[in-house]
Amino acid sequence: MINHWINGQLWEQKPVRTGPIYNPATGAVADEVVLGTADDVDSAVEAALAAYDEWRETPVTRRQNVMFAFRELVVDNRHEIAKLITAEHGKTHSDALGEVQRGLEVVEFACNITHLLKGEFSEQVSTGVDTFTMRQPLGVVAGITPFNFPAMVPMWMFPLAIACGNTFVLKPSEKDPSPSMLCAELLKEAGLPPGVLNVVHGDKVGVDRILEHPDIAAVSFVGSTPIARYIYENGTRAGKRVQALGGAKNHMVVLPDADMELSADAAVSAGYGSAGERCMAISVVVAVGDAADRLIPQVKARIAKLRTGPGDDPNSEMGPLVTPEHRDKVVGYIDSGVDQGADLVVDGRGFAPDGFEDGFYVAPTLFDRVEPGMKIYDDEIFGPVLSVVRVEHYQDAIDLINASPFANGTALFTNDGGAARKFQSEIQVGMVGVNVPIPVPLAFYSFGGWKSSIFGSNAIYGPEGIRFYTRQKVVISRWPDPMHRGVDLGFPQHGR
Ligand code: NAD
């Protein structure tokens, strides 16, 4: 039974509700997780509030040292974290290690906190007057995270929030909560005082309490678009600062001049990696002109060689989906694609590796001649289903992408620099790849889409993360000058 982590220790109280954690590779229920009540959230916030004053007063160099120590522990324990990811999420071990690495990069960015919190200073803005800014923490902040990156997405949030001097309440996905628990233990080992990071498990009940809790100053959310919108609307209504990253439908444009081998490698890697359960997965290939006829045979050939199997089998390149409900949803989408007239080129339904018949598998699936209006085009499927849309002209591809309500990532494959420049300038998407299928910025930039892929003005991690987890204070100071006395009822004027 996986219980909460509150005030630096496991929560001992008997749970009121629990939920199953599956081993997606076998289909067995492997464990249970406590589904927190509003009271549980209150206990976590109480611990975070109690820890706040001392933590924000802790010198920034000491907070930095905790991050350095945590960084070392994550490196030492990366295989352990990756094993927990694979056991509960299903992705392959190598993919899980990649996830840990991308989370680690944010921890490394947070190790720069001494530099990142530096303010600005202007001497003598008026006679004897100086002006300076500082960035101060917000207080108790919360993070609500999705199932698909159970280590990386929490690490997009808590390292920066904590390094900035906030205390944190994390509500990880109830489908794969264990990596967060190991991170909490490692942070304790790294010297983080009790109450600075708390983990409360659960579902809507806990989330709703987070959204209304008067002592939570800000909420970071990553998940699907409908829930992101809900979090943003309700969190801001309660007066909180909110950044809510939503779902995606990422298009990859292939121009006729592109290197088709490279494009096929990219489409297969970005379409089927992590079984398509990535917010930056490519789910639509927009093939311009005659590109589809040359690309599809290459994609088919690569799919035929892909090995789908349990994530802990080193031979597997793609693992199962996370739960039986999610597997059924993805299969339902494939059924609808067939019903709505798309060409099913490769059918991944009904697949299971030998000995794993009860696992939640769907093999790589490829549709051709997909069109807007079909559910497989309009909705985020979040599974190993790649759709090819054929368009005649390059401008049609740009218009198609710009008409989508989702705008997380997109990519262009071409050898034409002018075409690439047009794409990066005109495309209405937050993260753009040129001959790069998954354009996820490293941790010293920030991550975020546009339109319905994000609610709130701050992208996540990087410089935007620092801005989100702190507020600026400006100080204008003048030290008593014996020569400068007297009342002045006018608005203070600078430059005198
Ligand atoms: P989800 O929206 O179902 O759940 C995310 C979190 O919200 C979980 O912690 C969950 O417990 C909670 N939640 C679920 N339903 C809720 C409700 N009704 N009320 C309150 N809270 C609720 O998302 P998921 O299925 O866990 O993750 C996959 C989704 O996340 C995909 O849409 C994917 O694109 C998106 N995602 C986006 C990004 C990004 O950076 N934009 C990154 C990763 C995942």
XYZ file of C-alpha atoms and ligand atoms in Angstrom:
540
model
C 0.000 0.000 0.000
C 1.450 3.338 -1.054
C 0.605 6.026 1.488
C 1.224 9.772 1.623
C 4.539 11.393 2.535
C 3.864 14.212 4.961
C 6.321 16.128 7.115
C 9.276 13.993 6.073
C 7.727 10.619 6.794
C 5.212 8.065 5.637
C 1.667 8.806 6.710
C 0.518 6.140 9.093
C -3.214 6.735 9.120
C -5.546 4.094 7.756
C -6.893 5.111 4.361
C -10.551 5.822 3.703
C -10.283 5.031 -0.027
C -7.707 3.265 -2.198
C -7.130 2.708 -5.909
C -5.371 -0.072 -7.862
C -1.888 0.173 -9.360
C -1.418 -2.170 -12.276
C 1.578 -3.866 -13.723
C 0.660 -2.966 -17.329
C 2.953 -5.656 -18.741
C 1.063 -8.516 -17.066
C -2.291 -6.891 -16.353
C -2.072 -7.854 -12.659
C -2.976 -5.470 -9.853
C 0.451 -4.980 -8.297
C -0.314 -2.636 -5.420
C -2.782 -0.132 -4.037
C -2.482 3.598 -3.484
C -4.249 5.689 -0.887
C -6.709 8.132 -2.420
C -6.409 11.175 -0.189
C -9.278 12.991 1.474
C -9.605 16.741 1.931
C -8.315 16.212 5.489
C -5.184 14.511 4.145
C -4.511 17.500 1.885
C -5.046 19.799 4.859
C -2.461 17.835 6.869
C 0.083 18.140 4.044
C -0.548 21.872 3.679
C -0.247 22.307 7.433
C 3.170 20.610 7.354
C 4.248 22.721 4.364
C 3.083 25.923 6.038
C 4.871 25.063 9.268
C 8.112 24.449 7.348
C 7.833 27.575 5.208
C 9.228 30.354 7.417
C 12.407 28.504 8.266
C 12.923 27.251 4.722
C 12.544 30.663 3.082
C 14.992 32.063 5.646
C 17.495 29.298 4.911
C 20.401 30.864 2.984
C 20.111 30.324 -0.722
C 23.547 28.677 -0.753
C 22.276 26.033 1.659
C 19.166 25.428 -0.420
C 21.509 25.095 -3.390
C 23.560 22.484 -1.504
C 20.444 20.377 -0.956
C 19.886 20.446 -4.727
C 23.490 19.407 -5.397
C 23.116 16.480 -2.981
C 19.762 15.504 -4.477
C 21.307 15.617 -7.954
C 23.967 13.104 -6.877
C 21.350 10.825 -5.301
C 19.172 10.863 -8.415
C 22.196 9.913 -10.519
C 23.080 7.077 -8.113
C 19.473 5.835 -7.982
C 18.498 6.398 -11.608
C 18.044 2.695 -12.333
C 15.848 2.309 -9.240
C 13.670 5.248 -10.285
C 13.514 3.898 -13.841
C 12.470 0.447 -12.586
C 9.573 1.983 -10.650
C 8.507 3.911 -13.756
C 8.567 0.776 -15.886
C 6.732 -1.293 -13.268
C 3.786 1.106 -12.986
C 3.745 2.990 -16.297
C 4.908 0.210 -18.614
C 7.497 2.091 -20.713
C 10.802 0.390 -21.456
C 13.692 0.694 -19.028
C 15.829 2.684 -21.473
C 12.963 5.109 -22.089
C 12.429 5.415 -18.321
C 16.138 6.193 -17.888
C 15.746 8.930 -20.504
C 12.834 10.315 -18.497
C 14.955 10.406 -15.323
C 17.681 12.203 -17.269
C 15.291 14.912 -18.475
C 14.038 15.426 -14.896
C 17.605 15.500 -13.624
C 18.375 18.367 -15.987
C 15.833 20.527 -14.160
C 17.470 19.601 -10.836
C 20.794 20.691 -12.354
C 19.208 23.961 -13.459
C 17.921 24.424 -9.886
C 21.516 23.989 -8.675
C 22.073 27.440 -10.268
C 19.565 29.007 -7.906
C 22.127 31.378 -6.395
C 22.520 32.968 -9.795
C 18.878 32.655 -10.846
C 17.521 34.605 -7.872
C 19.798 37.580 -8.364
C 17.931 40.853 -8.598
C 18.665 44.097 -10.385
C 20.189 47.223 -8.877
C 20.265 50.817 -10.053
C 22.335 53.275 -8.140
C 21.352 56.951 -7.829
C 17.991 56.946 -9.663
C 17.412 60.212 -7.862
C 19.688 62.138 -5.567
C 20.785 59.632 -2.920
C 18.128 57.141 -4.072
C 18.814 53.560 -5.171
C 16.356 51.067 -6.641
C 16.659 47.308 -6.565
C 14.554 44.225 -7.124
C 14.488 40.864 -5.430
C 12.541 37.707 -6.129
C 10.853 36.140 -3.131
C 9.043 32.810 -2.768
C 5.253 32.584 -2.807
C 4.667 30.289 0.178
C 3.084 26.841 -0.103
C 2.724 25.790 -3.723
C 1.201 22.623 -5.164
C 1.881 20.422 -8.180
C -0.565 18.031 -9.857
C 1.023 15.684 -12.361
C 0.014 13.189 -15.107
C 0.736 9.482 -15.415
C 2.898 9.603 -18.515
C 6.091 11.001 -16.962
C 5.796 10.005 -13.297
C 9.346 11.123 -12.429
C 10.122 13.839 -14.965
C 7.023 16.021 -14.672
C 7.161 16.252 -10.850
C 10.839 17.163 -11.372
C 9.752 19.930 -13.740
C 8.157 21.501 -10.671
C 9.433 20.775 -7.165
C 13.210 21.346 -7.611
C 12.704 24.919 -8.786
C 9.844 25.656 -6.411
C 11.847 24.428 -3.418
C 15.122 26.029 -4.495
C 13.252 29.343 -4.729
C 12.294 28.971 -1.059
C 8.722 27.665 -1.354
C 7.398 24.560 0.323
C 5.578 22.057 -1.848
C 2.606 19.694 -1.902
C 2.777 17.203 -4.786
C -0.266 15.252 -5.964
C 1.185 12.730 -8.422
C -0.850 10.591 -10.782
C -2.653 7.881 -8.860
C -1.721 5.439 -11.658
C 2.042 5.479 -11.015
C 2.865 7.235 -7.734
C 5.987 5.315 -6.641
C 8.711 7.372 -8.415
C 7.516 10.463 -6.520
C 7.840 8.600 -3.233
C 11.418 7.604 -3.978
C 12.240 11.220 -4.917
C 10.774 12.393 -1.578
C 12.969 9.902 0.290
C 16.044 10.974 -1.684
C 15.357 14.635 -0.937
C 15.187 13.806 2.758
C 18.526 12.033 2.424
C 19.858 15.108 0.633
C 19.100 17.180 3.726
C 15.703 18.677 2.913
C 13.939 19.550 6.184
C 10.617 17.814 6.973
C 7.543 19.475 5.510
C 9.323 21.213 2.620
C 8.164 18.514 0.166
C 4.963 16.570 0.880
C 3.306 13.993 -1.360
C -0.449 13.433 -1.163
C -1.887 10.739 -3.387
C -5.336 10.754 -4.823
C -7.789 11.910 -7.430
C -10.343 14.682 -7.933
C -11.172 14.805 -4.213
C -7.631 15.812 -3.273
C -7.241 18.063 -6.311
C -10.403 19.978 -5.480
C -9.164 20.587 -1.952
C -5.833 21.850 -3.333
C -7.702 24.255 -5.611
C -9.747 25.777 -2.803
C -7.220 25.618 0.045
C -6.622 29.178 1.272
C -2.994 28.505 2.247
C -1.871 27.320 -1.204
C -0.516 30.271 -3.168
C 0.075 28.664 -6.560
C -0.674 25.503 -8.523
C 1.351 23.911 -11.304
C -0.575 21.362 -13.344
C 0.328 19.074 -16.228
C -2.288 16.762 -17.741
C -5.110 16.639 -20.260
C -6.740 19.774 -21.681
C -10.186 19.483 -20.025
C -8.617 19.064 -16.576
C -6.020 21.784 -17.251
C -8.839 24.202 -18.077
C -10.710 23.140 -14.922
C -7.596 23.645 -12.774
C -6.929 27.058 -14.281
C -10.495 28.298 -13.919
C -10.977 27.066 -10.355
C -7.470 27.832 -9.116
C -7.493 31.405 -10.381
C -11.054 31.899 -9.079
C -9.653 31.022 -5.640
C -6.993 33.710 -6.133
C -4.063 31.422 -6.892
C -1.331 31.790 -9.445
C -1.821 28.882 -11.902
C 0.150 27.360 -14.746
C -1.780 24.471 -16.339
C -0.294 22.544 -19.237
C -2.771 20.520 -21.266
C -2.941 17.897 -23.985
C -1.595 17.840 -27.509
C -1.982 16.721 -31.095
C 1.440 17.190 -32.609
C 1.827 17.383 -36.385
C 4.967 16.583 -38.334
C 5.071 18.069 -41.826
C 7.068 16.202 -44.452
C 7.847 18.202 -47.583
C 8.560 16.388 -50.870
C 12.237 17.424 -50.753
C 12.804 15.918 -47.290
C 15.137 13.009 -46.659
C 12.495 10.238 -46.524
C 14.685 7.804 -44.570
C 15.296 10.425 -41.889
C 11.614 11.409 -41.898
C 10.473 7.796 -41.535
C 12.910 7.201 -38.660
C 11.623 10.347 -36.963
C 7.918 9.578 -37.498
C 8.275 6.057 -36.100
C 10.441 7.114 -33.153
C 8.244 10.056 -32.202
C 4.959 8.293 -32.964
C 5.523 5.037 -31.116
C 8.117 5.873 -28.438
C 6.599 5.326 -24.995
C 3.619 3.766 -26.837
C 2.562 7.244 -27.973
C 1.914 8.265 -24.359
C 3.937 11.473 -24.622
C 2.549 14.966 -24.773
C 5.195 15.654 -27.427
C 4.519 12.444 -29.414
C 3.937 12.927 -33.110
C 0.412 11.738 -33.830
C -0.177 13.249 -37.272
C 2.166 13.211 -40.264
C 1.142 15.849 -42.790
C 2.571 14.666 -46.070
C 2.791 17.358 -48.750
C 2.468 16.568 -52.476
C 3.785 13.112 -53.310
C 5.623 12.698 -49.980
C 3.092 10.176 -48.592
C 3.639 7.649 -51.379
C 7.367 7.604 -50.691
C 7.153 7.885 -46.900
C 4.489 5.314 -45.999
C 6.351 2.218 -47.312
C 9.374 3.292 -45.263
C 7.271 3.765 -42.128
C 5.624 0.366 -42.677
C 8.986 -1.326 -43.017
C 10.158 0.145 -39.735
C 6.939 -0.781 -37.889
C 7.374 -4.398 -39.023
C 10.678 -4.542 -37.166
C 9.495 -2.882 -33.912
C 9.363 -5.181 -30.913
C 6.452 -4.547 -28.542
C 6.680 -6.274 -25.169
C 7.093 -5.890 -21.414
C 9.039 -2.769 -20.475
C 11.529 -4.680 -18.348
C 12.513 -6.963 -21.261
C 15.673 -5.432 -22.788
C 14.508 -6.609 -26.222
C 11.311 -4.561 -26.080
C 11.308 -1.234 -27.896
C 7.730 -0.330 -27.006
C 5.800 -1.280 -23.882
C 2.099 -1.647 -23.021
C -0.393 1.126 -22.268
C -0.910 2.217 -18.690
C -4.315 0.751 -17.714
C -7.011 -1.503 -19.204
C -9.321 1.523 -19.529
C -6.704 3.410 -21.524
C -6.029 0.368 -23.758
C -9.774 0.088 -24.458
C -9.983 3.808 -25.247
C -7.138 3.579 -27.768
C -8.675 0.496 -29.395
C -11.986 2.401 -29.563
C -10.243 5.169 -31.500
C -8.790 2.670 -33.971
C -12.304 1.204 -34.455
C -13.673 4.706 -35.085
C -10.948 5.444 -37.648
C -11.997 2.382 -39.614
C -15.688 3.295 -39.269
C -15.074 6.867 -40.431
C -13.277 5.773 -43.588
C -9.547 6.193 -42.912
C -7.213 3.579 -44.489
C -5.889 1.260 -41.788
C -2.419 0.435 -43.112
C -1.091 -1.365 -40.011
C -3.501 -2.667 -37.347
C -2.125 -3.004 -33.808
C -5.343 -4.286 -32.220
C -5.514 -7.704 -30.604
C -1.770 -7.985 -30.064
C -0.126 -9.490 -26.975
C 3.377 -10.928 -26.597
C 3.560 -14.632 -25.736
C 3.021 -15.184 -22.026
C 1.617 -11.667 -21.510
C -1.906 -12.134 -22.832
C -3.472 -10.100 -19.999
C -1.144 -7.092 -20.434
C -2.478 -3.818 -21.870
C -0.871 -4.002 -25.293
C -1.699 -2.255 -28.533
C 0.931 -2.672 -31.249
C 1.971 0.222 -33.537
C -0.930 1.283 -35.725
C -0.810 3.361 -38.918
C -3.650 5.130 -40.718
C -3.467 6.809 -44.118
C -5.903 9.301 -45.692
C -7.013 10.710 -42.357
C -8.985 13.958 -42.444
C -10.146 16.635 -40.014
C -13.585 15.701 -38.697
C -12.529 12.115 -38.034
C -12.206 11.403 -34.295
C -8.709 10.009 -34.814
C -7.683 13.395 -36.194
C -9.637 15.690 -33.889
C -8.927 14.037 -30.518
C -5.757 13.324 -28.618
C -5.522 9.493 -28.703
C -2.427 9.156 -26.504
C -1.521 5.740 -27.868
C 0.630 4.164 -30.596
C -1.553 5.382 -33.457
C -0.015 7.461 -36.224
C -2.231 9.179 -38.787
C -1.126 10.409 -42.209
C -2.991 13.396 -43.629
C -2.280 14.148 -47.298
C -2.280 17.763 -48.486
C -1.405 19.202 -51.869
C 0.554 22.327 -50.953
C 2.891 23.425 -48.144
C 0.524 26.287 -47.218
C -2.276 23.722 -46.691
C -0.088 22.006 -44.069
C 0.546 25.275 -42.243
C -3.151 26.206 -42.350
C -4.129 22.768 -41.050
C -1.821 23.025 -38.045
C -2.815 26.599 -37.309
C -6.487 25.550 -37.253
C -5.887 22.963 -34.498
C -6.953 23.908 -30.980
C -3.876 22.056 -29.669
C -0.505 23.736 -30.083
C 2.093 21.960 -27.972
C 4.761 20.820 -30.444
C 5.225 20.488 -34.190
C 7.989 19.595 -36.604
C 8.977 20.188 -40.212
C 11.121 17.836 -42.274
C 12.760 19.484 -45.269
C 16.100 20.389 -46.807
C 14.845 23.817 -47.800
C 16.018 26.602 -45.477
C 13.445 29.068 -46.773
C 10.625 26.639 -46.076
C 11.969 26.076 -42.582
C 12.161 29.797 -41.925
C 8.559 30.260 -43.059
C 7.495 27.444 -40.744
C 9.226 28.734 -37.640
C 7.807 32.193 -38.262
C 4.203 31.400 -39.197
C 3.321 28.291 -37.247
C 1.106 28.947 -34.210
C 2.619 26.347 -31.900
C 4.755 26.769 -28.788
C 7.596 24.339 -29.560
C 8.875 23.865 -33.096
C 11.308 21.300 -34.510
C 13.169 21.665 -37.794
C 14.239 18.142 -38.747
C 13.782 17.365 -35.019
C 10.574 15.444 -34.291
C 10.272 16.049 -30.527
C 11.404 19.618 -29.843
C 11.601 19.538 -26.041
C 13.852 22.352 -24.814
C 16.593 21.633 -22.303
C 16.072 22.839 -18.752
C 17.720 26.244 -19.219
C 14.917 27.145 -21.631
C 11.242 26.775 -20.713
C 8.657 24.252 -21.912
C 5.168 25.171 -22.985
C 2.692 25.042 -25.831
C 0.147 27.583 -26.990
C -3.667 27.678 -27.231
C -5.456 24.753 -25.503
C -2.126 23.129 -24.652
C -1.533 25.654 -21.852
C -3.582 27.864 -19.552
C -1.817 30.669 -17.704
C 0.968 32.930 -18.837
C 4.041 31.033 -17.616
C 5.590 28.058 -19.360
C 7.156 25.468 -17.088
C 10.727 25.085 -15.772
C 13.691 27.199 -16.951
C 13.513 30.989 -16.537
C 9.697 30.912 -16.702
C 9.689 28.477 -13.780
C 11.713 30.894 -11.666
C 9.274 33.671 -12.529
C 6.304 31.453 -11.685
C 7.589 30.337 -8.287
C 8.682 33.798 -7.118
C 7.288 37.288 -7.057
C 9.264 40.395 -7.615
C 9.641 43.049 -4.973
C 11.064 46.419 -5.858
C 12.767 48.515 -3.188
C 13.472 52.216 -3.470
C 15.783 53.356 -0.722
C 17.278 56.579 0.487
C 19.400 56.861 3.598
C 18.846 60.005 5.651
C 20.734 62.935 4.228
C 21.099 65.837 6.655
C 21.002 68.272 3.722
C 17.715 66.915 2.364
C 14.799 67.769 4.622
C 11.310 69.200 4.141
C 7.781 68.129 3.226
C 6.942 67.730 -0.467
C 3.285 66.903 -1.302
C 4.026 66.305 -4.971
C 4.452 62.781 -6.333
C 8.115 61.966 -5.887
C 9.907 62.827 -9.094
C 12.945 61.000 -10.291
C 15.907 62.517 -12.022
C 16.180 65.389 -9.597
P -5.242 13.708 -16.573
O -5.646 15.074 -16.958
O -6.275 12.637 -16.605
O -4.667 13.701 -15.076
C -3.681 14.607 -14.670
C -3.824 14.834 -13.176
O -5.118 15.381 -12.899
C -3.685 13.569 -12.351
O -2.932 13.846 -11.204
C -5.132 13.223 -12.000
O -5.254 12.573 -10.760
C -5.816 14.574 -11.963
N -7.226 14.490 -12.388
C -7.751 13.630 -13.290
N -9.070 13.875 -13.435
C -9.373 14.902 -12.627
C -10.590 15.618 -12.344
N -11.741 15.298 -12.935
N -10.546 16.624 -11.465
C -9.394 16.956 -10.858
N -8.211 16.313 -11.085
C -8.197 15.313 -11.964
O -3.980 13.320 -17.483
P -3.242 11.910 -17.578
O -4.116 10.952 -18.295
O -2.691 11.527 -16.268
O -2.003 12.327 -18.494
C -2.047 12.386 -19.882
C -2.377 13.770 -20.386
O -1.411 14.702 -19.921
C -2.350 13.878 -21.892
O -3.426 14.681 -22.300
C -1.024 14.561 -22.189
O -0.971 15.263 -23.408
C -0.941 15.481 -21.024
N 0.424 15.915 -20.792
C 0.746 17.184 -21.145
C 2.039 17.623 -20.983
C 2.427 19.015 -21.354
O 3.518 19.416 -21.006
N 1.606 19.786 -22.044
C 3.013 16.763 -20.448
C 2.646 15.480 -20.078
C 1.324 15.068 -20.260
